[in-house]
PDB file of C-alpha atoms in Angstrom:
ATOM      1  CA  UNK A  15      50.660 -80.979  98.689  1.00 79.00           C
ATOM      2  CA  UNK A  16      54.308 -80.727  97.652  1.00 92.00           C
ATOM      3  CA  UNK A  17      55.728 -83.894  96.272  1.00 94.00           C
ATOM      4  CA  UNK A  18      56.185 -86.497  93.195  1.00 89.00           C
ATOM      5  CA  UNK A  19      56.645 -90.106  94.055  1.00 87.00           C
ATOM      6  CA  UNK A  20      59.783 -91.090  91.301  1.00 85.00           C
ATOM      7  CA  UNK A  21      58.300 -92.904  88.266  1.00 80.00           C
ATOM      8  CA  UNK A  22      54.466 -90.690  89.145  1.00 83.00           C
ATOM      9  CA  UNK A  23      53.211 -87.918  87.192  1.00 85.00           C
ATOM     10  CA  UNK A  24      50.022 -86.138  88.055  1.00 90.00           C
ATOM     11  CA  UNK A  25      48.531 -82.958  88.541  1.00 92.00           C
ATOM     12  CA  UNK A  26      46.909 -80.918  91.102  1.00 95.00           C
ATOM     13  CA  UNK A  27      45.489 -77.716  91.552  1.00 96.00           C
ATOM     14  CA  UNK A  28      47.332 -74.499  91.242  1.00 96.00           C
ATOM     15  CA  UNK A  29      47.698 -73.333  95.430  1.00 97.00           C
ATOM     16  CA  UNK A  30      49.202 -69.955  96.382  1.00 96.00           C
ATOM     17  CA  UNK A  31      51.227 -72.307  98.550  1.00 97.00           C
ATOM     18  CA  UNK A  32      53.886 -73.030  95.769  1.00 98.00           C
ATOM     19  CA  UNK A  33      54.838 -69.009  95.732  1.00 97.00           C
ATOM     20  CA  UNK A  34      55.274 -68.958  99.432  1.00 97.00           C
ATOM     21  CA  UNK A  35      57.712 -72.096  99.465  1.00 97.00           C
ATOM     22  CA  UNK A  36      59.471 -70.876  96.152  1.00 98.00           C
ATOM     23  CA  UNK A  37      60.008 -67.354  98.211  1.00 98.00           C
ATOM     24  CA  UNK A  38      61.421 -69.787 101.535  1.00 97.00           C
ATOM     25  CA  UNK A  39      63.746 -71.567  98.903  1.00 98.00           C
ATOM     26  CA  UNK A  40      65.302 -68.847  97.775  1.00 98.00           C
ATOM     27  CA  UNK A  41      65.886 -67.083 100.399  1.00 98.00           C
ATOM     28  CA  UNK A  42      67.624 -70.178 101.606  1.00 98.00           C
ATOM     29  CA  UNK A  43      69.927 -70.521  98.651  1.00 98.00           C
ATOM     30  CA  UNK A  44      70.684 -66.975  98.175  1.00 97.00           C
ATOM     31  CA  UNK A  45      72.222 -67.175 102.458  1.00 97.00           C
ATOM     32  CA  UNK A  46      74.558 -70.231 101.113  1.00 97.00           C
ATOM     33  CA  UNK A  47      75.548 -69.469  96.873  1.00 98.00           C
ATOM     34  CA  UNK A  48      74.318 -65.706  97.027  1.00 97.00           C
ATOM     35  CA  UNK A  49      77.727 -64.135  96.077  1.00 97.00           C
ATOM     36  CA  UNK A  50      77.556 -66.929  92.729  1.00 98.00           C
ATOM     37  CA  UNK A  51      74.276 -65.802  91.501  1.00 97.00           C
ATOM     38  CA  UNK A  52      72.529 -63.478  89.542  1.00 97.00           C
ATOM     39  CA  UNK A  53      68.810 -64.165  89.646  1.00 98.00           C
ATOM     40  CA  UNK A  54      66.827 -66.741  91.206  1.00 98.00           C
ATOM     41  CA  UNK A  55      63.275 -67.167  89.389  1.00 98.00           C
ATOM     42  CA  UNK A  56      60.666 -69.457  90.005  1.00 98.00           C
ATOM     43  CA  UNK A  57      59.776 -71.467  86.797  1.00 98.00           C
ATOM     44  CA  UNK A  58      57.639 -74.109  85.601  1.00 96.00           C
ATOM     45  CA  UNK A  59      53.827 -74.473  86.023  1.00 96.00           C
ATOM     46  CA  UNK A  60      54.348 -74.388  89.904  1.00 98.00           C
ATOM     47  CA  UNK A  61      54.871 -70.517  89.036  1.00 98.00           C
ATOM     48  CA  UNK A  62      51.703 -69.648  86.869  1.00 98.00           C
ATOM     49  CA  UNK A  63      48.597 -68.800  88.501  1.00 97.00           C
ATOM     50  CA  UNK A  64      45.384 -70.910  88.325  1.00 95.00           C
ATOM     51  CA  UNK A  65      47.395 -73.492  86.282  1.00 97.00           C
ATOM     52  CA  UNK A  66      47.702 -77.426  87.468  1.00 96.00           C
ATOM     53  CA  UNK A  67      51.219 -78.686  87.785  1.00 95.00           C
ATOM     54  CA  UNK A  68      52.996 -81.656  89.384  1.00 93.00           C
ATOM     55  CA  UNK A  69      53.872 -80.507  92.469  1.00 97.00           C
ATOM     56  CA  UNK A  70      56.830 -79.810  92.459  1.00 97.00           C
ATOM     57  CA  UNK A  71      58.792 -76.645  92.451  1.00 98.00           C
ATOM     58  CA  UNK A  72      61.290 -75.780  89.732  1.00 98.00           C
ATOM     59  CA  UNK A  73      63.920 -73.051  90.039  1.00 98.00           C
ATOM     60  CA  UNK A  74      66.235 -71.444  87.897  1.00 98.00           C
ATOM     61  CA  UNK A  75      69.194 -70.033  89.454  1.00 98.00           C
ATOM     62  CA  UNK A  76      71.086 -67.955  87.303  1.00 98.00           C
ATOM     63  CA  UNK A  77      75.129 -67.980  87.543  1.00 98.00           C
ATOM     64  CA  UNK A  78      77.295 -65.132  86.762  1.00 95.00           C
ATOM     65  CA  UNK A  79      79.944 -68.147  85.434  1.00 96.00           C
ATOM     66  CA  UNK A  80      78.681 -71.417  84.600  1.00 97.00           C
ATOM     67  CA  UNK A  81      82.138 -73.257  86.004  1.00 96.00           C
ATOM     68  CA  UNK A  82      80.630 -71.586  89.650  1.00 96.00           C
ATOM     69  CA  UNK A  83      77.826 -74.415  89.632  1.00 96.00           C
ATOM     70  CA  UNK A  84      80.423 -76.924  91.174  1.00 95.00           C
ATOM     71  CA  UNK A  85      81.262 -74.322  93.276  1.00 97.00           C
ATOM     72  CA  UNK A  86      77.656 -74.396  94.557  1.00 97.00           C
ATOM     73  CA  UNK A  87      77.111 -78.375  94.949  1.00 97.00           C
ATOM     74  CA  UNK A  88      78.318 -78.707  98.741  1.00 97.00           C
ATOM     75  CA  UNK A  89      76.212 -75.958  99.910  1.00 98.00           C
ATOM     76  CA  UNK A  90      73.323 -76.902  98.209  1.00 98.00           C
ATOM     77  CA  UNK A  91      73.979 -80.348  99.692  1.00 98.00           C
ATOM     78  CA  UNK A  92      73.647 -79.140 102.884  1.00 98.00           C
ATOM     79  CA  UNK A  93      69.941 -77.826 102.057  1.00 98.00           C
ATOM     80  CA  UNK A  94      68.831 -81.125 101.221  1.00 98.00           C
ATOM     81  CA  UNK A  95      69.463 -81.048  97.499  1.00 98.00           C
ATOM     82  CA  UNK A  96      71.155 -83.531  95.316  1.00 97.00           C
ATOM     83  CA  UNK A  97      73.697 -83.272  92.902  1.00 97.00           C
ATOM     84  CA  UNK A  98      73.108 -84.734  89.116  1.00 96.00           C
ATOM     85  CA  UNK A  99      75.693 -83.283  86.998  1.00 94.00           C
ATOM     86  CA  UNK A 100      75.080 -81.423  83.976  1.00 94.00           C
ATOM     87  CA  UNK A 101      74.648 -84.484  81.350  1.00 89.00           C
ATOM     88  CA  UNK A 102      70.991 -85.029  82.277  1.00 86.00           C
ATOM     89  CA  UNK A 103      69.263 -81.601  81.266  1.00 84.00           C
ATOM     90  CA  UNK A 104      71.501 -79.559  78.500  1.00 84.00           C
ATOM     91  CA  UNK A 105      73.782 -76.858  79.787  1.00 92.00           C
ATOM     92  CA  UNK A 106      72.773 -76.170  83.359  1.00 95.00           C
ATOM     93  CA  UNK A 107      73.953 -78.120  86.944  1.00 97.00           C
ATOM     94  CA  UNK A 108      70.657 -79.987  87.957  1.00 97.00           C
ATOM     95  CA  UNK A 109      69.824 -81.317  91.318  1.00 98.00           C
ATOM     96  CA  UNK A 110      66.842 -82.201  93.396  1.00 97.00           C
ATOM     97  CA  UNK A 111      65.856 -82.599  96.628  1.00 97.00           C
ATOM     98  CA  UNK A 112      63.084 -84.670  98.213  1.00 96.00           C
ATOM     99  CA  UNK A 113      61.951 -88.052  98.379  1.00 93.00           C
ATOM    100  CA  UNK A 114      59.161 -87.734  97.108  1.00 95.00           C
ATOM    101  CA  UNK A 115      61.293 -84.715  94.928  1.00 95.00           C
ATOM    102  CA  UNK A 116      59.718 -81.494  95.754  1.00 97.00           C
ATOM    103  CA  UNK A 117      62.088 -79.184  94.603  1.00 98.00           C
ATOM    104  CA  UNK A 118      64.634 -79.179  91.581  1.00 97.00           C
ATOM    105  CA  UNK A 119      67.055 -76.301  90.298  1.00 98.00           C
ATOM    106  CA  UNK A 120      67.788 -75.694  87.184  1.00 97.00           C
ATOM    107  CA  UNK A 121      71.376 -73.578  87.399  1.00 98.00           C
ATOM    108  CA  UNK A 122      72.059 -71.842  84.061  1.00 97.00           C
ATOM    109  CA  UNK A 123      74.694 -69.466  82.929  1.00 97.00           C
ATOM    110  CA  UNK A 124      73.373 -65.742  82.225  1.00 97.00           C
ATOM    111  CA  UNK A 125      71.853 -65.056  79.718  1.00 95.00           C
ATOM    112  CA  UNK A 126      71.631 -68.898  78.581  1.00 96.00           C
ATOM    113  CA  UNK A 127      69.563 -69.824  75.730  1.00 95.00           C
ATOM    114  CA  UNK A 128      67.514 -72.267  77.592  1.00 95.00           C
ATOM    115  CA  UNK A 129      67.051 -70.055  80.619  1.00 97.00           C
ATOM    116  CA  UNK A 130      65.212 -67.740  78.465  1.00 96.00           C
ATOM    117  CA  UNK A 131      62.918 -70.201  76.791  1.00 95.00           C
ATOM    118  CA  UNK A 132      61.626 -71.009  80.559  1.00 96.00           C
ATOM    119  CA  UNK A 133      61.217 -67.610  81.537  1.00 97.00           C
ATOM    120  CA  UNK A 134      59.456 -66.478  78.503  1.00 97.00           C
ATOM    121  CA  UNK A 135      57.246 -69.500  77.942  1.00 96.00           C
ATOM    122  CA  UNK A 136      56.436 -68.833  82.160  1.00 98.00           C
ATOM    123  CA  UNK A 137      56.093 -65.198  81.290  1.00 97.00           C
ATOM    124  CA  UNK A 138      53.790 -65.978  78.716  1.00 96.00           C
ATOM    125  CA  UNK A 139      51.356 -68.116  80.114  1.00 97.00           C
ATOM    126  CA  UNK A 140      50.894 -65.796  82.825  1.00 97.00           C
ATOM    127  CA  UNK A 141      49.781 -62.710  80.692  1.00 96.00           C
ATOM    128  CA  UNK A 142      47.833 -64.885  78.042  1.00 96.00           C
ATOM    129  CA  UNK A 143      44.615 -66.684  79.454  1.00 96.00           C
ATOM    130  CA  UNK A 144      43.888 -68.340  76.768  1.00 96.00           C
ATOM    131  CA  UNK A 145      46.803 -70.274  75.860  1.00 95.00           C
ATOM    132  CA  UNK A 146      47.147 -70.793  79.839  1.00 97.00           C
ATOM    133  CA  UNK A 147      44.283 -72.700  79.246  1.00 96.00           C
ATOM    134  CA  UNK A 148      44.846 -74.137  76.577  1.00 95.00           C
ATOM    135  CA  UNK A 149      48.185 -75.753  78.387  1.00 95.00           C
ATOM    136  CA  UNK A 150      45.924 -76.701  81.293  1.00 94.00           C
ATOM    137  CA  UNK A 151      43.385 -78.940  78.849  1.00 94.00           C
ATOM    138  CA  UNK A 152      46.546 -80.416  76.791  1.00 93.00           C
ATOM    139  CA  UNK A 153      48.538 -81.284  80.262  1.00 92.00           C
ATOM    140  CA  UNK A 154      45.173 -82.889  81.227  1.00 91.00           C
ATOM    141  CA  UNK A 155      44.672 -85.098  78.368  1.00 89.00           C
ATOM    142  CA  UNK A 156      48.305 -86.175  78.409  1.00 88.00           C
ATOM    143  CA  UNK A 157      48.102 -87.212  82.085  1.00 83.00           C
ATOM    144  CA  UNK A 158      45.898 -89.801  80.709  1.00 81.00           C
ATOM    145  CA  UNK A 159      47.155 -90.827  77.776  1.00 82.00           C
ATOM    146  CA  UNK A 160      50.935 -90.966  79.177  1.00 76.00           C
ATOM    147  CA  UNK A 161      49.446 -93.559  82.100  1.00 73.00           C
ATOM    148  CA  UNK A 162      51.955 -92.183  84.570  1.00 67.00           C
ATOM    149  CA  UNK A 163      54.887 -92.669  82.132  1.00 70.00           C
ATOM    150  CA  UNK A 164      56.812 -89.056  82.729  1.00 72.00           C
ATOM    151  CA  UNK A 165      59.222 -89.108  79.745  1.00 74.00           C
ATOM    152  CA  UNK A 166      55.849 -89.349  77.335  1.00 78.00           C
ATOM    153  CA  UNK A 167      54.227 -86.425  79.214  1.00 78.00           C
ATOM    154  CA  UNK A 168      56.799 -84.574  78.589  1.00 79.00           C
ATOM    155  CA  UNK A 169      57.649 -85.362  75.061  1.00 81.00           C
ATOM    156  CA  UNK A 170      54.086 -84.675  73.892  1.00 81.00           C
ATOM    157  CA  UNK A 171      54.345 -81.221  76.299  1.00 89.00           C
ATOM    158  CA  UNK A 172      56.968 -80.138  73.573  1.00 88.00           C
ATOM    159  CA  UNK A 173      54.449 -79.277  70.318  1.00 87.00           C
ATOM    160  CA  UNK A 174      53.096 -76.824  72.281  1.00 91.00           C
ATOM    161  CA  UNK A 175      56.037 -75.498  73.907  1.00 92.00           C
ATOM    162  CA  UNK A 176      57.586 -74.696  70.616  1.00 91.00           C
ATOM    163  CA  UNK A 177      54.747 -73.199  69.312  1.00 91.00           C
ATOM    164  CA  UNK A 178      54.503 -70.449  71.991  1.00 93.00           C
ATOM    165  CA  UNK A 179      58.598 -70.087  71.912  1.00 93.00           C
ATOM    166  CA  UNK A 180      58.179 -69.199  68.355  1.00 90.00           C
ATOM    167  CA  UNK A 181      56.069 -66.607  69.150  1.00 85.00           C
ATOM    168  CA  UNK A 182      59.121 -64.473  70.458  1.00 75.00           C
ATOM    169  CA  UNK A 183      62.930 -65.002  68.743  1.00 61.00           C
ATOM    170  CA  UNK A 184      64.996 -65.882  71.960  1.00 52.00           C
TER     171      UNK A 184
END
Protein backbone atom coordinates (compact mmCIF):
# COMPACT_ATOMS: atom_id res chain seq x y z
CA UNK A 1 0.00 0.00 0.00
CA UNK A 2 1.32 3.44 -0.94
CA UNK A 3 -0.74 6.27 0.36
CA UNK A 4 -1.82 8.73 3.40
CA UNK A 5 -5.33 10.03 3.40
CA UNK A 6 -4.56 14.12 4.46
CA UNK A 7 -5.31 14.63 8.19
CA UNK A 8 -4.37 10.24 8.71
CA UNK A 9 -1.35 8.96 10.23
CA UNK A 10 -0.68 5.29 10.57
CA UNK A 11 1.73 2.73 10.05
CA UNK A 12 2.28 -0.34 8.14
CA UNK A 13 4.73 -2.83 7.62
CA UNK A 14 8.10 -2.23 6.16
CA UNK A 15 7.60 -3.91 2.17
CA UNK A 16 10.57 -4.15 -0.22
CA UNK A 17 7.99 -2.43 -2.40
CA UNK A 18 8.91 1.16 -1.15
CA UNK A 19 12.74 0.62 -2.61
CA UNK A 20 11.44 -0.44 -5.94
CA UNK A 21 9.05 2.71 -6.32
CA UNK A 22 11.76 5.07 -4.69
CA UNK A 23 14.25 3.54 -7.59
CA UNK A 24 11.04 4.31 -10.43
CA UNK A 25 10.88 7.92 -8.87
CA UNK A 26 14.07 8.76 -9.37
CA UNK A 27 14.76 7.65 -12.31
CA UNK A 28 11.83 9.74 -13.35
CA UNK A 29 13.09 12.97 -11.88
CA UNK A 30 16.62 12.58 -12.76
CA UNK A 31 15.08 12.33 -17.04
CA UNK A 32 13.28 15.90 -16.23
CA UNK A 33 15.79 18.11 -13.34
CA UNK A 34 18.90 15.71 -13.86
CA UNK A 35 21.32 18.46 -15.10
CA UNK A 36 20.06 20.55 -11.48
CA UNK A 37 20.93 17.81 -9.17
CA UNK A 38 23.46 16.27 -7.30
CA UNK A 39 22.10 13.27 -5.43
CA UNK A 40 18.79 11.86 -5.13
CA UNK A 41 18.44 9.65 -1.79
CA UNK A 42 15.64 7.96 -0.47
CA UNK A 43 14.90 9.11 3.17
CA UNK A 44 12.57 8.64 5.88
CA UNK A 45 11.36 5.33 7.44
CA UNK A 46 10.04 4.27 3.91
CA UNK A 47 13.97 3.72 3.38
CA UNK A 48 14.99 1.53 6.49
CA UNK A 49 14.54 -2.05 6.38
CA UNK A 50 12.10 -4.01 8.61
CA UNK A 51 10.93 -0.62 10.04
CA UNK A 52 6.98 0.54 9.91
CA UNK A 53 6.38 3.86 8.29
CA UNK A 54 3.42 5.79 6.87
CA UNK A 55 3.43 4.97 3.57
CA UNK A 56 4.62 7.28 1.98
CA UNK A 57 7.85 7.88 0.23
CA UNK A 58 10.16 10.77 1.10
CA UNK A 59 13.00 11.97 -1.12
CA UNK A 60 15.71 14.23 -0.85
CA UNK A 61 16.94 15.69 -3.93
CA UNK A 62 20.01 17.42 -3.57
CA UNK A 63 20.65 20.81 -5.69
CA UNK A 64 23.94 21.99 -6.81
CA UNK A 65 22.23 25.80 -6.18
CA UNK A 66 19.36 26.16 -4.03
CA UNK A 67 17.80 29.22 -6.38
CA UNK A 68 17.62 25.96 -9.16
CA UNK A 69 14.55 24.53 -7.07
CA UNK A 70 12.17 27.03 -8.95
CA UNK A 71 13.87 26.05 -11.79
CA UNK A 72 12.63 22.49 -11.13
CA UNK A 73 8.78 23.24 -10.17
CA UNK A 74 7.25 22.94 -13.84
CA UNK A 75 8.88 19.74 -14.53
CA UNK A 76 8.14 18.23 -11.48
CA UNK A 77 4.58 19.41 -12.14
CA UNK A 78 4.38 17.49 -14.98
CA UNK A 79 5.18 14.18 -12.85
CA UNK A 80 2.32 14.68 -10.77
CA UNK A 81 3.94 16.61 -7.96
CA UNK A 82 2.86 19.75 -6.29
CA UNK A 83 4.51 22.77 -5.55
CA UNK A 84 4.54 24.21 -1.71
CA UNK A 85 7.15 26.74 -1.54
CA UNK A 86 9.88 26.73 0.81
CA UNK A 87 8.05 28.42 4.01
CA UNK A 88 6.51 25.11 5.12
CA UNK A 89 9.67 22.84 5.90
CA UNK A 90 13.00 25.12 6.63
CA UNK A 91 15.38 25.66 3.76
CA UNK A 92 14.43 23.19 1.06
CA UNK A 93 11.51 23.50 -2.00
CA UNK A 94 8.81 20.92 -0.80
CA UNK A 95 6.15 19.38 -2.88
CA UNK A 96 3.99 16.33 -2.97
CA UNK A 97 2.20 14.38 -5.11
CA UNK A 98 -0.81 12.11 -4.58
CA UNK A 99 -4.14 12.23 -3.30
CA UNK A 100 -3.89 10.21 -0.98
CA UNK A 101 0.08 11.84 -0.95
CA UNK A 102 2.38 9.07 -1.73
CA UNK A 103 5.35 10.75 -2.49
CA UNK A 104 7.00 14.09 -1.17
CA UNK A 105 10.55 15.68 -2.00
CA UNK A 106 12.44 17.29 0.11
CA UNK A 107 14.95 19.56 -2.33
CA UNK A 108 17.93 20.83 -0.30
CA UNK A 109 21.01 22.71 -1.23
CA UNK A 110 24.40 20.57 -0.97
CA UNK A 111 25.70 19.99 1.68
CA UNK A 112 22.62 21.55 3.74
CA UNK A 113 22.50 21.18 7.36
CA UNK A 114 19.19 19.55 7.41
CA UNK A 115 19.93 17.23 4.51
CA UNK A 116 22.50 15.69 6.60
CA UNK A 117 20.49 15.20 9.74
CA UNK A 118 18.07 12.93 7.40
CA UNK A 119 20.68 11.04 5.90
CA UNK A 120 22.54 10.30 8.99
CA UNK A 121 19.61 9.65 11.30
CA UNK A 122 18.44 7.12 7.97
CA UNK A 123 21.99 5.91 7.93
CA UNK A 124 21.84 5.19 11.39
CA UNK A 125 18.92 3.29 11.93
CA UNK A 126 19.88 1.07 9.27
CA UNK A 127 23.28 -0.13 10.80
CA UNK A 128 21.97 -0.04 14.51
CA UNK A 129 19.19 -2.73 15.33
CA UNK A 130 18.60 -1.76 18.36
CA UNK A 131 17.75 1.75 18.23
CA UNK A 132 15.81 0.70 14.86
CA UNK A 133 13.78 -0.87 17.22
CA UNK A 134 13.62 1.12 19.57
CA UNK A 135 12.09 3.85 16.87
CA UNK A 136 9.68 1.12 15.76
CA UNK A 137 8.13 0.65 19.60
CA UNK A 138 8.18 4.65 20.20
CA UNK A 139 6.43 5.33 16.56
CA UNK A 140 3.98 2.62 17.77
CA UNK A 141 2.99 4.04 20.99
CA UNK A 142 2.69 7.51 19.50
CA UNK A 143 0.30 6.29 16.78
CA UNK A 144 -1.93 5.81 19.65
CA UNK A 145 -1.48 8.36 21.78
CA UNK A 146 -1.44 11.12 18.84
CA UNK A 147 -5.19 9.61 17.77
CA UNK A 148 -4.43 10.35 14.14
CA UNK A 149 -3.37 13.96 14.91
CA UNK A 150 0.02 14.15 12.55
CA UNK A 151 1.58 17.38 13.92
CA UNK A 152 1.66 15.49 17.62
CA UNK A 153 3.27 12.37 16.06
CA UNK A 154 5.67 14.19 14.87
CA UNK A 155 6.48 16.53 17.63
CA UNK A 156 6.88 13.69 20.14
CA UNK A 157 9.12 11.81 17.10
CA UNK A 158 11.64 14.73 17.86
CA UNK A 159 13.20 13.52 21.57
CA UNK A 160 14.40 10.77 19.93
CA UNK A 161 15.53 12.21 16.82
CA UNK A 162 17.81 14.53 18.63
CA UNK A 163 19.13 12.08 20.70
CA UNK A 164 20.54 9.90 17.85
CA UNK A 165 21.67 13.32 15.87
CA UNK A 166 23.76 14.02 18.83
CA UNK A 167 25.40 11.01 18.49
CA UNK A 168 27.40 12.40 15.39
CA UNK A 169 28.30 16.51 15.14
CA UNK A 170 26.65 17.35 11.68
Amino acid sequence: MLGLPKGEVFLIPWTNKWEKEFIVEKERMQNKIGKYIVAVHHIGSTAIKNLSAKPIIDIAVELKDFEDGDKCRTPLEELGYSYKGTRVLPDRHYFTKGDPRTHQIHMYQSGNRYLLEQLFFRDYLRENETARNQYEKLKQELISASQGNKHKYAQDKTDFVKAILNRKNI
